[in-house]
């Protein structure tokens, strides 16, 4: 059964797709951020005589474990946020959604920034919004998002609802979507 998409539901679908794809910028950026933090921490260790002088820790296992822990932390945070958004079902402002994704300490602000960037790209033209829905359908078709999971069903329903919109409704939807995304221009 199709559900007519809302600007909020499109933002949630985009977040689901970004979160589910291990090659997305959310995951790559998180890995890079953690690695840079570790290198920075190791430089501090170097001053204490504990490092090896090149900014890389002597213990690769510890780096891999802390990197894995950080990735698990991101996975858990985004999973909780998506679960809340899918179950909640109510629309919220994009700024509120971005704040929810960023977390109380803004430690996941990179994820929110990538979502905002993707949504802004979809406001360039009606064709870019159509391309976003094609990409969302592809994430389900390629198995990046399990089509039988709650997230997959959520994405599929919104894609079907978009497909059923007449052309003039797509134009109006695009305008309301751009207004929704534009309201978050002042988001940090």
PDB file of C-alpha atoms in Angstrom:
ATOM      1  CA  UNK A   1       0.000   0.000   0.000  1.00  0.00           C
ATOM      2  CA  UNK A   2       1.448   3.332  -1.056  1.00  0.00           C
ATOM      3  CA  UNK A   3       1.662   6.360   1.205  1.00  0.00           C
ATOM      4  CA  UNK A   4       1.904   9.855  -0.137  1.00  0.00           C
ATOM      5  CA  UNK A   5       5.368  11.161   0.720  1.00  0.00           C
ATOM      6  CA  UNK A   6       5.891  14.257   2.810  1.00  0.00           C
ATOM      7  CA  UNK A   7       9.058  16.338   2.852  1.00  0.00           C
ATOM      8  CA  UNK A   8       9.785  14.900   6.299  1.00  0.00           C
ATOM      9  CA  UNK A   9       9.308  11.297   5.133  1.00  0.00           C
ATOM     10  CA  UNK A  10      11.665  11.912   2.193  1.00  0.00           C
ATOM     11  CA  UNK A  11      14.303  13.164   4.635  1.00  0.00           C
ATOM     12  CA  UNK A  12      13.820  10.018   6.744  1.00  0.00           C
ATOM     13  CA  UNK A  13      14.045   7.791   3.648  1.00  0.00           C
ATOM     14  CA  UNK A  14      17.264   9.534   2.614  1.00  0.00           C
ATOM     15  CA  UNK A  15      18.691   9.038   6.102  1.00  0.00           C
ATOM     16  CA  UNK A  16      17.769   5.333   5.971  1.00  0.00           C
ATOM     17  CA  UNK A  17      19.548   4.970   2.625  1.00  0.00           C
ATOM     18  CA  UNK A  18      22.658   6.835   3.826  1.00  0.00           C
ATOM     19  CA  UNK A  19      22.751   4.834   7.040  1.00  0.00           C
ATOM     20  CA  UNK A  20      22.273   1.475   5.319  1.00  0.00           C
ATOM     21  CA  UNK A  21      24.946   1.922   2.675  1.00  0.00           C
ATOM     22  CA  UNK A  22      28.376   1.105   4.167  1.00  0.00           C
ATOM     23  CA  UNK A  23      30.052   3.031   1.353  1.00  0.00           C
ATOM     24  CA  UNK A  24      28.085   6.225   2.078  1.00  0.00           C
ATOM     25  CA  UNK A  25      29.790   9.411   3.173  1.00  0.00           C
ATOM     26  CA  UNK A  26      28.371   9.014   6.675  1.00  0.00           C
ATOM     27  CA  UNK A  27      30.425   5.889   7.279  1.00  0.00           C
ATOM     28  CA  UNK A  28      33.527   7.047   5.388  1.00  0.00           C
ATOM     29  CA  UNK A  29      33.561  10.353   7.251  1.00  0.00           C
ATOM     30  CA  UNK A  30      33.117   8.634  10.599  1.00  0.00           C
ATOM     31  CA  UNK A  31      36.076   6.362   9.905  1.00  0.00           C
ATOM     32  CA  UNK A  32      38.211   9.315   8.818  1.00  0.00           C
ATOM     33  CA  UNK A  33      37.165  11.410  11.825  1.00  0.00           C
ATOM     34  CA  UNK A  34      38.023   8.600  14.216  1.00  0.00           C
ATOM     35  CA  UNK A  35      41.369   7.966  12.530  1.00  0.00           C
ATOM     36  CA  UNK A  36      42.273  11.658  12.755  1.00  0.00           C
ATOM     37  CA  UNK A  37      41.299  11.668  16.422  1.00  0.00           C
ATOM     38  CA  UNK A  38      43.510   8.654  17.035  1.00  0.00           C
ATOM     39  CA  UNK A  39      46.427  10.241  15.207  1.00  0.00           C
ATOM     40  CA  UNK A  40      45.951  13.415  17.217  1.00  0.00           C
ATOM     41  CA  UNK A  41      45.805  11.423  20.455  1.00  0.00           C
ATOM     42  CA  UNK A  42      48.928   9.531  19.467  1.00  0.00           C
ATOM     43  CA  UNK A  43      50.810  12.792  18.971  1.00  0.00           C
ATOM     44  CA  UNK A  44      49.987  13.614  22.582  1.00  0.00           C
ATOM     45  CA  UNK A  45      51.267  10.183  23.587  1.00  0.00           C
ATOM     46  CA  UNK A  46      54.444  10.931  21.679  1.00  0.00           C
ATOM     47  CA  UNK A  47      55.159  13.820  24.023  1.00  0.00           C
ATOM     48  CA  UNK A  48      54.927  11.403  26.943  1.00  0.00           C
ATOM     49  CA  UNK A  49      57.319   8.966  25.336  1.00  0.00           C
ATOM     50  CA  UNK A  50      54.624   6.386  24.671  1.00  0.00           C
ATOM     51  CA  UNK A  51      54.314   6.847  20.893  1.00  0.00           C
ATOM     52  CA  UNK A  52      56.683   5.734  18.173  1.00  0.00           C
ATOM     53  CA  UNK A  53      57.467   9.199  16.829  1.00  0.00           C
ATOM     54  CA  UNK A  54      55.419   9.050  13.637  1.00  0.00           C
ATOM     55  CA  UNK A  55      51.954   9.736  15.079  1.00  0.00           C
ATOM     56  CA  UNK A  56      50.878   6.119  14.710  1.00  0.00           C
ATOM     57  CA  UNK A  57      50.236   4.028  17.771  1.00  0.00           C
ATOM     58  CA  UNK A  58      52.309   0.961  18.500  1.00  0.00           C
ATOM     59  CA  UNK A  59      49.142  -1.035  19.104  1.00  0.00           C
ATOM     60  CA  UNK A  60      47.133  -1.570  15.933  1.00  0.00           C
ATOM     61  CA  UNK A  61      44.716  -3.776  17.852  1.00  0.00           C
ATOM     62  CA  UNK A  62      43.795  -0.901  20.156  1.00  0.00           C
ATOM     63  CA  UNK A  63      43.243   1.411  17.173  1.00  0.00           C
ATOM     64  CA  UNK A  64      41.075  -1.154  15.403  1.00  0.00           C
ATOM     65  CA  UNK A  65      39.101  -1.840  18.581  1.00  0.00           C
ATOM     66  CA  UNK A  66      38.465   1.849  19.265  1.00  0.00           C
ATOM     67  CA  UNK A  67      37.588   2.446  15.594  1.00  0.00           C
ATOM     68  CA  UNK A  68      35.180  -0.495  15.729  1.00  0.00           C
ATOM     69  CA  UNK A  69      33.702   0.860  18.971  1.00  0.00           C
ATOM     70  CA  UNK A  70      33.190   4.264  17.363  1.00  0.00           C
ATOM     71  CA  UNK A  71      31.526   2.696  14.312  1.00  0.00           C
ATOM     72  CA  UNK A  72      29.258   0.649  16.600  1.00  0.00           C
ATOM     73  CA  UNK A  73      28.396   3.831  18.491  1.00  0.00           C
ATOM     74  CA  UNK A  74      27.434   5.592  15.242  1.00  0.00           C
ATOM     75  CA  UNK A  75      25.441   2.561  14.104  1.00  0.00           C
ATOM     76  CA  UNK A  76      23.526   2.415  17.393  1.00  0.00           C
ATOM     77  CA  UNK A  77      22.850   6.154  17.492  1.00  0.00           C
ATOM     78  CA  UNK A  78      21.583   6.351  13.906  1.00  0.00           C
ATOM     79  CA  UNK A  79      19.554   3.145  14.316  1.00  0.00           C
ATOM     80  CA  UNK A  80      17.820   4.564  17.390  1.00  0.00           C
ATOM     81  CA  UNK A  81      17.156   7.869  15.630  1.00  0.00           C
ATOM     82  CA  UNK A  82      15.735   6.142  12.537  1.00  0.00           C
ATOM     83  CA  UNK A  83      13.615   3.791  14.630  1.00  0.00           C
ATOM     84  CA  UNK A  84      12.197   6.774  16.490  1.00  0.00           C
ATOM     85  CA  UNK A  85      11.495   8.651  13.246  1.00  0.00           C
ATOM     86  CA  UNK A  86       9.844   5.663  11.526  1.00  0.00           C
ATOM     87  CA  UNK A  87       7.699   4.736  14.523  1.00  0.00           C
ATOM     88  CA  UNK A  88       6.853   8.310  15.493  1.00  0.00           C
ATOM     89  CA  UNK A  89       5.230   8.991  12.135  1.00  0.00           C
ATOM     90  CA  UNK A  90       4.729  12.682  12.852  1.00  0.00           C
ATOM     91  CA  UNK A  91       6.332  15.368  10.782  1.00  0.00           C
ATOM     92  CA  UNK A  92       8.979  17.592  12.352  1.00  0.00           C
ATOM     93  CA  UNK A  93      11.059  20.459  11.110  1.00  0.00           C
ATOM     94  CA  UNK A  94      14.253  19.551   9.310  1.00  0.00           C
ATOM     95  CA  UNK A  95      16.270  21.468  11.915  1.00  0.00           C
ATOM     96  CA  UNK A  96      14.749  19.317  14.665  1.00  0.00           C
ATOM     97  CA  UNK A  97      15.465  16.177  12.654  1.00  0.00           C
ATOM     98  CA  UNK A  98      19.096  17.260  12.112  1.00  0.00           C
ATOM     99  CA  UNK A  99      19.467  18.023  15.824  1.00  0.00           C
ATOM    100  CA  UNK A 100      18.100  14.567  16.645  1.00  0.00           C
ATOM    101  CA  UNK A 101      20.632  12.950  14.318  1.00  0.00           C
ATOM    102  CA  UNK A 102      23.515  15.084  15.636  1.00  0.00           C
ATOM    103  CA  UNK A 103      22.967  13.901  19.180  1.00  0.00           C
ATOM    104  CA  UNK A 104      23.187  15.899  22.374  1.00  0.00           C
ATOM    105  CA  UNK A 105      26.943  16.397  22.079  1.00  0.00           C
ATOM    106  CA  UNK A 106      26.953  17.032  18.304  1.00  0.00           C
ATOM    107  CA  UNK A 107      29.297  14.059  17.958  1.00  0.00           C
ATOM    108  CA  UNK A 108      27.316  12.835  14.943  1.00  0.00           C
ATOM    109  CA  UNK A 109      26.884  16.211  13.241  1.00  0.00           C
ATOM    110  CA  UNK A 110      28.721  14.899  10.164  1.00  0.00           C
ATOM    111  CA  UNK A 111      25.827  12.492   9.541  1.00  0.00           C
ATOM    112  CA  UNK A 112      23.323  15.341   9.734  1.00  0.00           C
ATOM    113  CA  UNK A 113      25.481  17.476   7.436  1.00  0.00           C
ATOM    114  CA  UNK A 114      25.602  14.750   4.785  1.00  0.00           C
ATOM    115  CA  UNK A 115      21.836  14.315   4.990  1.00  0.00           C
ATOM    116  CA  UNK A 116      21.306  18.062   4.576  1.00  0.00           C
ATOM    117  CA  UNK A 117      23.715  18.100   1.629  1.00  0.00           C
ATOM    118  CA  UNK A 118      21.820  15.281  -0.105  1.00  0.00           C
ATOM    119  CA  UNK A 119      18.491  16.984   0.489  1.00  0.00           C
ATOM    120  CA  UNK A 120      19.815  20.305  -0.842  1.00  0.00           C
ATOM    121  CA  UNK A 121      20.999  18.512  -4.003  1.00  0.00           C
ATOM    122  CA  UNK A 122      17.448  17.261  -4.511  1.00  0.00           C
ATOM    123  CA  UNK A 123      16.177  20.846  -4.498  1.00  0.00           C
ATOM    124  CA  UNK A 124      18.165  21.836  -7.580  1.00  0.00           C
ATOM    125  CA  UNK A 125      15.372  20.773  -9.933  1.00  0.00           C
ATOM    126  CA  UNK A 126      12.350  18.524 -10.164  1.00  0.00           C
ATOM    127  CA  UNK A 127      14.562  16.061 -12.012  1.00  0.00           C
ATOM    128  CA  UNK A 128      16.944  15.909  -9.043  1.00  0.00           C
ATOM    129  CA  UNK A 129      14.010  15.017  -6.779  1.00  0.00           C
ATOM    130  CA  UNK A 130      12.974  12.303  -9.245  1.00  0.00           C
ATOM    131  CA  UNK A 131      16.593  11.088  -9.201  1.00  0.00           C
ATOM    132  CA  UNK A 132      16.489  10.927  -5.394  1.00  0.00           C
ATOM    133  CA  UNK A 133      13.452   8.658  -5.531  1.00  0.00           C
ATOM    134  CA  UNK A 134      15.145   6.515  -8.184  1.00  0.00           C
ATOM    135  CA  UNK A 135      18.145   6.187  -5.863  1.00  0.00           C
ATOM    136  CA  UNK A 136      15.871   5.281  -2.948  1.00  0.00           C
ATOM    137  CA  UNK A 137      14.188   2.580  -5.032  1.00  0.00           C
ATOM    138  CA  UNK A 138      17.635   1.308  -6.063  1.00  0.00           C
ATOM    139  CA  UNK A 139      18.749   0.930  -2.437  1.00  0.00           C
ATOM    140  CA  UNK A 140      15.855  -1.454  -1.873  1.00  0.00           C
ATOM    141  CA  UNK A 141      16.223  -3.237  -5.238  1.00  0.00           C
ATOM    142  CA  UNK A 142      19.961  -3.783  -4.681  1.00  0.00           C
ATOM    143  CA  UNK A 143      19.432  -5.063  -1.148  1.00  0.00           C
ATOM    144  CA  UNK A 144      21.240  -2.172   0.544  1.00  0.00           C
ATOM    145  CA  UNK A 145      18.021  -1.637   2.487  1.00  0.00           C
ATOM    146  CA  UNK A 146      16.182  -4.888   3.192  1.00  0.00           C
ATOM    147  CA  UNK A 147      12.828  -4.466   1.442  1.00  0.00           C
ATOM    148  CA  UNK A 148      11.056  -6.649   4.018  1.00  0.00           C
ATOM    149  CA  UNK A 149      12.381  -4.755   7.054  1.00  0.00           C
ATOM    150  CA  UNK A 150      10.501  -1.887   8.673  1.00  0.00           C
ATOM    151  CA  UNK A 151      12.925   0.535   7.027  1.00  0.00           C
ATOM    152  CA  UNK A 152      12.498  -1.083   3.622  1.00  0.00           C
ATOM    153  CA  UNK A 153       8.721  -1.027   3.865  1.00  0.00           C
ATOM    154  CA  UNK A 154       8.849   2.626   4.925  1.00  0.00           C
ATOM    155  CA  UNK A 155      11.011   3.539   1.909  1.00  0.00           C
ATOM    156  CA  UNK A 156       8.993   1.409  -0.537  1.00  0.00           C
ATOM    157  CA  UNK A 157       5.660   2.951   0.563  1.00  0.00           C
ATOM    158  CA  UNK A 158       6.956   6.493   0.021  1.00  0.00           C
ATOM    159  CA  UNK A 159       8.461   5.600  -3.362  1.00  0.00           C
ATOM    160  CA  UNK A 160       5.172   4.045  -4.488  1.00  0.00           C
ATOM    161  CA  UNK A 161       3.293   7.105  -3.248  1.00  0.00           C
ATOM    162  CA  UNK A 162       5.619   9.360  -5.222  1.00  0.00           C
ATOM    163  CA  UNK A 163       5.159   7.225  -8.348  1.00  0.00           C
ATOM    164  CA  UNK A 164       1.388   7.662  -8.087  1.00  0.00           C
ATOM    165  CA  UNK A 165       1.556  11.473  -7.986  1.00  0.00           C
ATOM    166  CA  UNK A 166       0.371  13.242 -11.149  1.00  0.00           C
ATOM    167  CA  UNK A 167       2.945  15.526 -12.754  1.00  0.00           C
ATOM    168  CA  UNK A 168       1.483  18.768 -11.401  1.00  0.00           C
ATOM    169  CA  UNK A 169       1.449  17.268  -7.889  1.00  0.00           C
ATOM    170  CA  UNK A 170       5.120  16.366  -8.268  1.00  0.00           C
ATOM    171  CA  UNK A 171       5.830  20.021  -9.020  1.00  0.00           C
ATOM    172  CA  UNK A 172       3.897  21.173  -5.957  1.00  0.00           C
ATOM    173  CA  UNK A 173       5.562  18.508  -3.835  1.00  0.00           C
ATOM    174  CA  UNK A 174       8.992  19.613  -5.047  1.00  0.00           C
ATOM    175  CA  UNK A 175       8.187  23.211  -4.043  1.00  0.00           C
ATOM    176  CA  UNK A 176       7.051  22.164  -0.553  1.00  0.00           C
ATOM    177  CA  UNK A 177      10.087  19.884  -0.238  1.00  0.00           C
ATOM    178  CA  UNK A 178      12.422  22.769  -1.133  1.00  0.00           C
ATOM    179  CA  UNK A 179      10.661  24.993   1.420  1.00  0.00           C
ATOM    180  CA  UNK A 180      11.137  22.266   4.052  1.00  0.00           C
ATOM    181  CA  UNK A 181      14.842  21.913   3.233  1.00  0.00           C
ATOM    182  CA  UNK A 182      15.335  25.683   2.944  1.00  0.00           C
ATOM    183  CA  UNK A 183      14.041  26.177   6.487  1.00  0.00           C
ATOM    184  CA  UNK A 184      17.208  24.437   7.726  1.00  0.00           C
ATOM    185  CA  UNK A 185      19.610  26.839   5.983  1.00  0.00           C
ATOM    186  CA  UNK A 186      20.575  28.338   9.344  1.00  0.00           C
ATOM    187  CA  UNK A 187      21.310  24.948  10.897  1.00  0.00           C
ATOM    188  CA  UNK A 188      24.860  24.784  12.229  1.00  0.00           C
TER     189      UNK A 188
END
